[in-house]
Amino acid sequence: MTIGRLALVAAIASAALPALAQELALMTEARAAATSLPPRLVTALNEEIAKGGPEGAIPVCRDMAPKMAKEIGASTGWQLKRVTLKARNPQRATPDAWERATLAEFDRRAAAGENPSKLEKGEMVEQADGTRAFRYAKALPTQALCLNCHGPEDKLTAAVKARLAEHYPQDRATGYSEGQIRGAIVATKPL
Ligand code: HEC
């Protein structure tokens, strides 16, 4: 390599490095914000199921999850959202184009043998209005606990089915088996 070329490579690297460092920092922040929600939900779900059965725990996924997401958003600056390709609550959980592509990619990667609990993606994107944002998604695999409300119809109790039918007449979020990807938690920060 000539000196001239070397200088060019060095110049490109020094221009790219700060951008790369910024992306890495954003990835770390987004991961921390997004992964703080699911364990809190699992704890609350287990507590409420122990107290009042799975039908009594429905408000945890319905009311507590969005409330916790808002609290985390307010304290970290990362907007959190849960999305899925098969929504129970389409008003809240319908994915946008980036989220839809990411969910499809997670399903493909899981089918190819990757561990669903490790699937994540983060990148800088340009939004429809021309501004930039960093977007991060982490797959939410279905655990045994989740089957109480997202499992096959014949595994749901009559009480759970009745409660779901009452609140979610267009529910598409049953029929999952353990390990399947239920959806993703997405963290977005406009830059
Ligand atoms: C007690 C019943 C119950 C259990 C257990 C449960 N969920 Fe849910 N889940 C719901 C309800 C109800 C909603 C709809 C929430 C809303 O109205 O936004 C929901 C919504 C979701 C959503 C948002 C997308 C959508 O379809 O609306 C995801 C993702 C999700 N659940 C994942 C999980 C995972 C993963 C587990 C296990 C760790 C789990 N859920 C356990 C009842 C449950």
mmCIF file of C-alpha atoms and ligand atoms in Angstrom:
data_model
loop_
_atom_site.group_PDB
_atom_site.id
_atom_site.type_symbol
_atom_site.label_atom_id
_atom_site.label_comp_id
_atom_site.label_asym_id
_atom_site.label_seq_id
_atom_site.Cartn_x
_atom_site.Cartn_y
_atom_site.Cartn_z
ATOM 1 C CA MET A 1 0.000 0.000 0.000
ATOM 2 C CA THR A 2 1.364 3.445 -0.883
ATOM 3 C CA ILE A 3 1.674 6.198 1.694
ATOM 4 C CA GLY A 4 -1.099 8.085 -0.115
ATOM 5 C CA ARG A 5 -3.471 5.148 0.179
ATOM 6 C CA LEU A 6 -2.546 4.606 3.798
ATOM 7 C CA ALA A 7 -3.345 8.232 4.575
ATOM 8 C CA LEU A 8 -6.676 7.853 2.831
ATOM 9 C CA VAL A 9 -7.536 4.709 4.815
ATOM 10 C CA ALA A 10 -6.537 6.445 8.053
ATOM 11 C CA ALA A 11 -8.694 9.449 7.182
ATOM 12 C CA ILE A 12 -11.707 7.259 6.443
ATOM 13 C CA ALA A 13 -11.186 5.259 9.641
ATOM 14 C CA SER A 14 -10.944 8.341 11.819
ATOM 15 C CA ALA A 15 -14.158 9.710 10.291
ATOM 16 C CA ALA A 16 -15.980 6.386 10.750
ATOM 17 C CA LEU A 17 -14.763 5.611 14.277
ATOM 18 C CA PRO A 18 -16.711 8.270 16.197
ATOM 19 C CA ALA A 19 -19.898 7.193 14.381
ATOM 20 C CA LEU A 20 -19.168 3.570 15.258
ATOM 21 C CA ALA A 21 -18.444 4.459 18.888
ATOM 22 C CA GLN A 22 -21.713 6.412 19.047
ATOM 23 C CA GLU A 23 -23.660 3.453 17.640
ATOM 24 C CA LEU A 24 -22.061 1.097 20.163
ATOM 25 C CA ALA A 25 -22.942 3.431 23.027
ATOM 26 C CA LEU A 26 -26.537 3.765 21.805
ATOM 27 C CA MET A 27 -26.804 -0.014 21.427
ATOM 28 C CA THR A 28 -25.696 -0.493 25.043
ATOM 29 C CA GLU A 29 -28.158 2.136 26.303
ATOM 30 C CA ALA A 30 -31.055 0.746 24.261
ATOM 31 C CA ARG A 31 -30.355 -2.810 25.392
ATOM 32 C CA ALA A 32 -30.319 -1.723 29.041
ATOM 33 C CA ALA A 33 -33.641 0.130 28.698
ATOM 34 C CA ALA A 34 -35.384 -2.630 26.735
ATOM 35 C CA THR A 35 -34.191 -5.545 28.858
ATOM 36 C CA SER A 36 -35.227 -3.873 32.116
ATOM 37 C CA LEU A 37 -38.934 -4.407 31.342
ATOM 38 C CA PRO A 38 -39.465 -8.165 30.711
ATOM 39 C CA PRO A 39 -38.061 -9.453 34.058
ATOM 40 C CA ARG A 40 -40.286 -7.016 35.967
ATOM 41 C CA LEU A 41 -43.308 -8.225 34.002
ATOM 42 C CA VAL A 42 -42.475 -11.886 34.590
ATOM 43 C CA THR A 43 -42.202 -11.260 38.347
ATOM 44 C CA ALA A 44 -45.556 -9.431 38.398
ATOM 45 C CA LEU A 45 -47.215 -12.130 36.260
ATOM 46 C CA ASN A 46 -45.991 -14.907 38.557
ATOM 47 C CA GLU A 47 -47.215 -13.022 41.646
ATOM 48 C CA GLU A 48 -50.664 -12.313 40.227
ATOM 49 C CA ILE A 49 -51.094 -15.855 38.845
ATOM 50 C CA ALA A 50 -50.225 -17.237 42.306
ATOM 51 C CA LYS A 51 -52.843 -14.936 43.879
ATOM 52 C CA GLY A 52 -55.748 -15.088 41.457
ATOM 53 C CA GLY A 53 -54.990 -17.581 38.681
ATOM 54 C CA PRO A 54 -53.991 -16.622 35.125
ATOM 55 C CA GLU A 55 -57.217 -14.713 34.464
ATOM 56 C CA GLY A 56 -56.376 -12.483 37.435
ATOM 57 C CA ALA A 57 -52.991 -11.668 35.879
ATOM 58 C CA ILE A 58 -54.398 -10.303 32.608
ATOM 59 C CA PRO A 59 -54.176 -6.686 33.851
ATOM 60 C CA VAL A 60 -50.401 -7.162 34.242
ATOM 61 C CA CYS A 61 -49.977 -7.564 30.481
ATOM 62 C CA ARG A 62 -52.787 -5.117 29.685
ATOM 63 C CA ASP A 63 -52.216 -2.185 32.062
ATOM 64 C CA MET A 64 -48.953 -2.674 33.901
ATOM 65 C CA ALA A 65 -46.789 -3.408 30.836
ATOM 66 C CA PRO A 66 -47.574 -0.116 29.051
ATOM 67 C CA LYS A 67 -47.310 1.787 32.345
ATOM 68 C CA MET A 68 -43.858 0.334 33.076
ATOM 69 C CA ALA A 69 -42.794 1.046 29.480
ATOM 70 C CA LYS A 70 -43.808 4.687 29.955
ATOM 71 C CA GLU A 71 -41.929 4.969 33.251
ATOM 72 C CA ILE A 72 -38.774 3.513 31.723
ATOM 73 C CA GLY A 73 -39.220 5.853 28.740
ATOM 74 C CA ALA A 74 -39.488 8.878 31.034
ATOM 75 C CA SER A 75 -36.391 7.964 33.034
ATOM 76 C CA THR A 76 -34.157 6.841 30.134
ATOM 77 C CA GLY A 77 -35.321 8.789 27.065
ATOM 78 C CA TRP A 78 -35.918 5.535 25.171
ATOM 79 C CA GLN A 79 -39.489 5.023 23.924
ATOM 80 C CA LEU A 80 -40.421 1.403 24.578
ATOM 81 C CA LYS A 81 -43.049 -0.558 22.681
ATOM 82 C CA ARG A 82 -44.011 -4.225 22.390
ATOM 83 C CA VAL A 83 -44.769 -5.393 18.869
ATOM 84 C CA THR A 84 -45.752 -8.667 17.250
ATOM 85 C CA LEU A 85 -46.758 -10.184 13.924
ATOM 86 C CA LYS A 86 -49.866 -11.706 15.600
ATOM 87 C CA ALA A 87 -51.397 -9.065 17.845
ATOM 88 C CA ARG A 88 -53.675 -9.446 20.783
ATOM 89 C CA ASN A 89 -53.995 -5.660 21.020
ATOM 90 C CA PRO A 90 -53.571 -4.314 17.470
ATOM 91 C CA GLN A 91 -53.937 -0.679 18.644
ATOM 92 C CA ARG A 92 -50.735 -0.922 20.632
ATOM 93 C CA ALA A 93 -48.740 -3.762 19.130
ATOM 94 C CA THR A 94 -48.980 -3.416 15.347
ATOM 95 C CA PRO A 95 -45.432 -3.124 13.979
ATOM 96 C CA ASP A 96 -44.252 -0.362 11.653
ATOM 97 C CA ALA A 97 -42.163 -1.265 8.583
ATOM 98 C CA TRP A 98 -38.820 -1.490 10.464
ATOM 99 C CA GLU A 99 -40.378 -3.521 13.274
ATOM 100 C CA ARG A 100 -42.136 -5.866 10.857
ATOM 101 C CA ALA A 101 -38.900 -6.547 8.953
ATOM 102 C CA THR A 102 -37.053 -7.090 12.248
ATOM 103 C CA LEU A 103 -39.682 -9.549 13.556
ATOM 104 C CA ALA A 104 -39.529 -11.480 10.272
ATOM 105 C CA GLU A 105 -35.715 -11.528 10.509
ATOM 106 C CA PHE A 106 -35.895 -12.861 14.112
ATOM 107 C CA ASP A 107 -38.232 -15.684 12.988
ATOM 108 C CA ARG A 108 -35.832 -16.575 10.153
ATOM 109 C CA ARG A 109 -32.794 -16.531 12.442
ATOM 110 C CA ALA A 110 -34.585 -18.677 15.065
ATOM 111 C CA ALA A 111 -35.624 -21.153 12.347
ATOM 112 C CA ALA A 112 -31.961 -21.298 11.275
ATOM 113 C CA GLY A 113 -30.988 -22.367 14.792
ATOM 114 C CA GLU A 114 -30.129 -19.159 16.676
ATOM 115 C CA ASN A 115 -31.178 -19.024 20.338
ATOM 116 C CA PRO A 116 -34.368 -16.891 20.382
ATOM 117 C CA SER A 117 -33.542 -15.405 23.776
ATOM 118 C CA LYS A 118 -30.337 -13.924 22.317
ATOM 119 C CA LEU A 119 -31.866 -12.345 19.205
ATOM 120 C CA GLU A 120 -31.433 -8.586 19.007
ATOM 121 C CA LYS A 121 -30.867 -5.896 16.423
ATOM 122 C CA GLY A 122 -29.905 -2.257 16.664
ATOM 123 C CA GLU A 123 -29.248 0.356 14.010
ATOM 124 C CA MET A 124 -29.423 3.983 13.055
ATOM 125 C CA VAL A 125 -32.413 4.646 10.806
ATOM 126 C CA GLU A 126 -33.820 7.561 8.891
ATOM 127 C CA GLN A 127 -37.447 8.184 9.821
ATOM 128 C CA ALA A 128 -40.302 9.120 7.489
ATOM 129 C CA ASP A 129 -39.961 12.808 8.444
ATOM 130 C CA GLY A 130 -36.259 12.819 7.515
ATOM 131 C CA THR A 131 -34.948 12.835 11.105
ATOM 132 C CA ARG A 132 -32.659 10.109 12.432
ATOM 133 C CA ALA A 133 -33.288 7.705 15.270
ATOM 134 C CA PHE A 134 -31.535 4.749 16.823
ATOM 135 C CA ARG A 135 -33.776 1.710 16.925
ATOM 136 C CA TYR A 136 -33.258 -1.467 18.925
ATOM 137 C CA ALA A 137 -35.333 -4.648 19.139
ATOM 138 C CA LYS A 138 -35.023 -7.722 21.321
ATOM 139 C CA ALA A 139 -37.012 -10.892 20.691
ATOM 140 C CA LEU A 140 -39.454 -12.049 23.367
ATOM 141 C CA PRO A 141 -39.532 -15.851 23.293
ATOM 142 C CA THR A 142 -42.598 -17.620 24.666
ATOM 143 C CA GLN A 143 -41.824 -19.171 28.056
ATOM 144 C CA ALA A 144 -43.876 -21.806 29.890
ATOM 145 C CA LEU A 145 -45.488 -19.030 31.959
ATOM 146 C CA CYS A 146 -46.704 -17.235 28.826
ATOM 147 C CA LEU A 147 -48.646 -20.318 27.653
ATOM 148 C CA ASN A 148 -51.307 -19.570 30.298
ATOM 149 C CA CYS A 149 -52.515 -16.783 28.025
ATOM 150 C CA HIS A 150 -50.726 -17.288 24.686
ATOM 151 C CA GLY A 151 -50.705 -21.104 24.404
ATOM 152 C CA PRO A 152 -52.933 -23.335 22.263
ATOM 153 C CA GLU A 153 -56.692 -22.762 22.810
ATOM 154 C CA ASP A 154 -57.151 -26.156 24.467
ATOM 155 C CA LYS A 155 -54.518 -25.259 27.085
ATOM 156 C CA LEU A 156 -56.266 -22.031 28.156
ATOM 157 C CA THR A 157 -58.687 -22.164 31.083
ATOM 158 C CA ALA A 158 -62.326 -21.243 30.458
ATOM 159 C CA ALA A 159 -61.867 -18.166 32.668
ATOM 160 C CA VAL A 160 -58.868 -16.938 30.653
ATOM 161 C CA LYS A 161 -60.684 -17.541 27.353
ATOM 162 C CA ALA A 162 -63.744 -15.623 28.570
ATOM 163 C CA ARG A 163 -61.650 -12.662 29.789
ATOM 164 C CA LEU A 164 -59.653 -12.533 26.552
ATOM 165 C CA ALA A 165 -62.793 -12.726 24.397
ATOM 166 C CA GLU A 166 -64.292 -9.858 26.365
ATOM 167 C CA HIS A 167 -61.313 -7.489 25.931
ATOM 168 C CA TYR A 168 -59.776 -8.722 22.675
ATOM 169 C CA PRO A 169 -62.399 -9.869 20.185
ATOM 170 C CA GLN A 170 -59.738 -9.941 17.424
ATOM 171 C CA ASP A 171 -57.116 -11.790 19.471
ATOM 172 C CA ARG A 172 -54.485 -13.491 17.271
ATOM 173 C CA ALA A 173 -52.012 -14.149 20.092
ATOM 174 C CA THR A 174 -52.829 -17.736 21.048
ATOM 175 C CA GLY A 175 -51.463 -21.012 19.691
ATOM 176 C CA TYR A 176 -47.826 -20.365 20.611
ATOM 177 C CA SER A 177 -45.511 -23.082 21.865
ATOM 178 C CA GLU A 178 -42.571 -22.682 24.224
ATOM 179 C CA GLY A 179 -39.531 -21.110 22.543
ATOM 180 C CA GLN A 180 -41.489 -19.534 19.682
ATOM 181 C CA ILE A 181 -41.025 -15.796 19.312
ATOM 182 C CA ARG A 182 -44.100 -14.014 20.707
ATOM 183 C CA GLY A 183 -42.915 -10.586 19.634
ATOM 184 C CA ALA A 184 -40.229 -8.058 20.396
ATOM 185 C CA ILE A 185 -39.588 -5.195 22.698
ATOM 186 C CA VAL A 186 -38.461 -2.167 20.760
ATOM 187 C CA ALA A 187 -36.554 0.856 22.055
ATOM 188 C CA THR A 188 -36.371 4.007 19.937
ATOM 189 C CA LYS A 189 -34.523 7.269 20.548
ATOM 190 C CA PRO A 190 -34.829 10.187 18.145
ATOM 191 C CA LEU A 191 -31.420 11.822 17.667
HETATM 192 C C1 HEC B 1 -52.141 -13.573 32.365
HETATM 193 C C2 HEC B 1 -52.173 -13.632 30.936
HETATM 194 C C3 HEC B 1 -50.888 -13.354 30.183
HETATM 195 C C4 HEC B 1 -49.662 -13.945 30.385
HETATM 196 C C5 HEC B 1 -49.280 -14.995 31.405
HETATM 197 C C6 HEC B 1 -48.800 -13.387 29.382
HETATM 198 N N1 HEC B 1 -49.477 -12.483 28.605
HETATM 199 FE FE1 HEC B 1 -48.729 -11.411 27.058
HETATM 200 N N2 HEC B 1 -50.487 -10.475 26.824
HETATM 201 C C7 HEC B 1 -51.609 -10.689 27.601
HETATM 202 C C8 HEC B 1 -52.585 -9.690 27.286
HETATM 203 C C9 HEC B 1 -53.953 -9.542 27.928
HETATM 204 C C10 HEC B 1 -52.023 -8.869 26.281
HETATM 205 C C11 HEC B 1 -52.627 -7.644 25.605
HETATM 206 C C12 HEC B 1 -52.023 -6.400 26.244
HETATM 207 C C13 HEC B 1 -52.573 -5.097 25.735
HETATM 208 O O1 HEC B 1 -53.798 -4.901 25.780
HETATM 209 O O2 HEC B 1 -51.769 -4.259 25.303
HETATM 210 C C14 HEC B 1 -50.704 -9.395 26.014
HETATM 211 C C15 HEC B 1 -49.829 -8.853 25.109
HETATM 212 C C16 HEC B 1 -48.550 -9.280 24.902
HETATM 213 C C17 HEC B 1 -47.623 -8.676 23.960
HETATM 214 C C18 HEC B 1 -47.890 -7.451 23.085
HETATM 215 C C19 HEC B 1 -48.338 -7.837 21.714
HETATM 216 C C20 HEC B 1 -49.809 -8.183 21.565
HETATM 217 O O3 HEC B 1 -50.058 -9.296 21.095
HETATM 218 O O4 HEC B 1 -50.682 -7.369 21.902
HETATM 219 C C21 HEC B 1 -46.482 -9.403 24.033
HETATM 220 C C22 HEC B 1 -45.229 -9.196 23.203
HETATM 221 C C23 HEC B 1 -46.677 -10.410 25.044
HETATM 222 N N3 HEC B 1 -47.945 -10.313 25.563
HETATM 223 C C24 HEC B 1 -45.720 -11.323 25.423
HETATM 224 C C25 HEC B 1 -45.855 -12.165 26.508
HETATM 225 C C26 HEC B 1 -44.787 -13.014 26.978
HETATM 226 C C27 HEC B 1 -43.415 -13.141 26.329
HETATM 227 C C28 HEC B 1 -45.263 -13.656 28.081
HETATM 228 C C29 HEC B 1 -44.523 -14.587 28.998
HETATM 229 C C30 HEC B 1 -43.327 -14.047 29.609
HETATM 230 C C31 HEC B 1 -46.642 -13.227 28.269
HETATM 231 N N4 HEC B 1 -46.958 -12.324 27.293
HETATM 232 C C32 HEC B 1 -47.456 -13.699 29.262
HETATM 233 C C33 HEC B 1 -51.776 -11.674 28.545
HETATM 234 C C34 HEC B 1 -50.756 -12.444 29.063
#
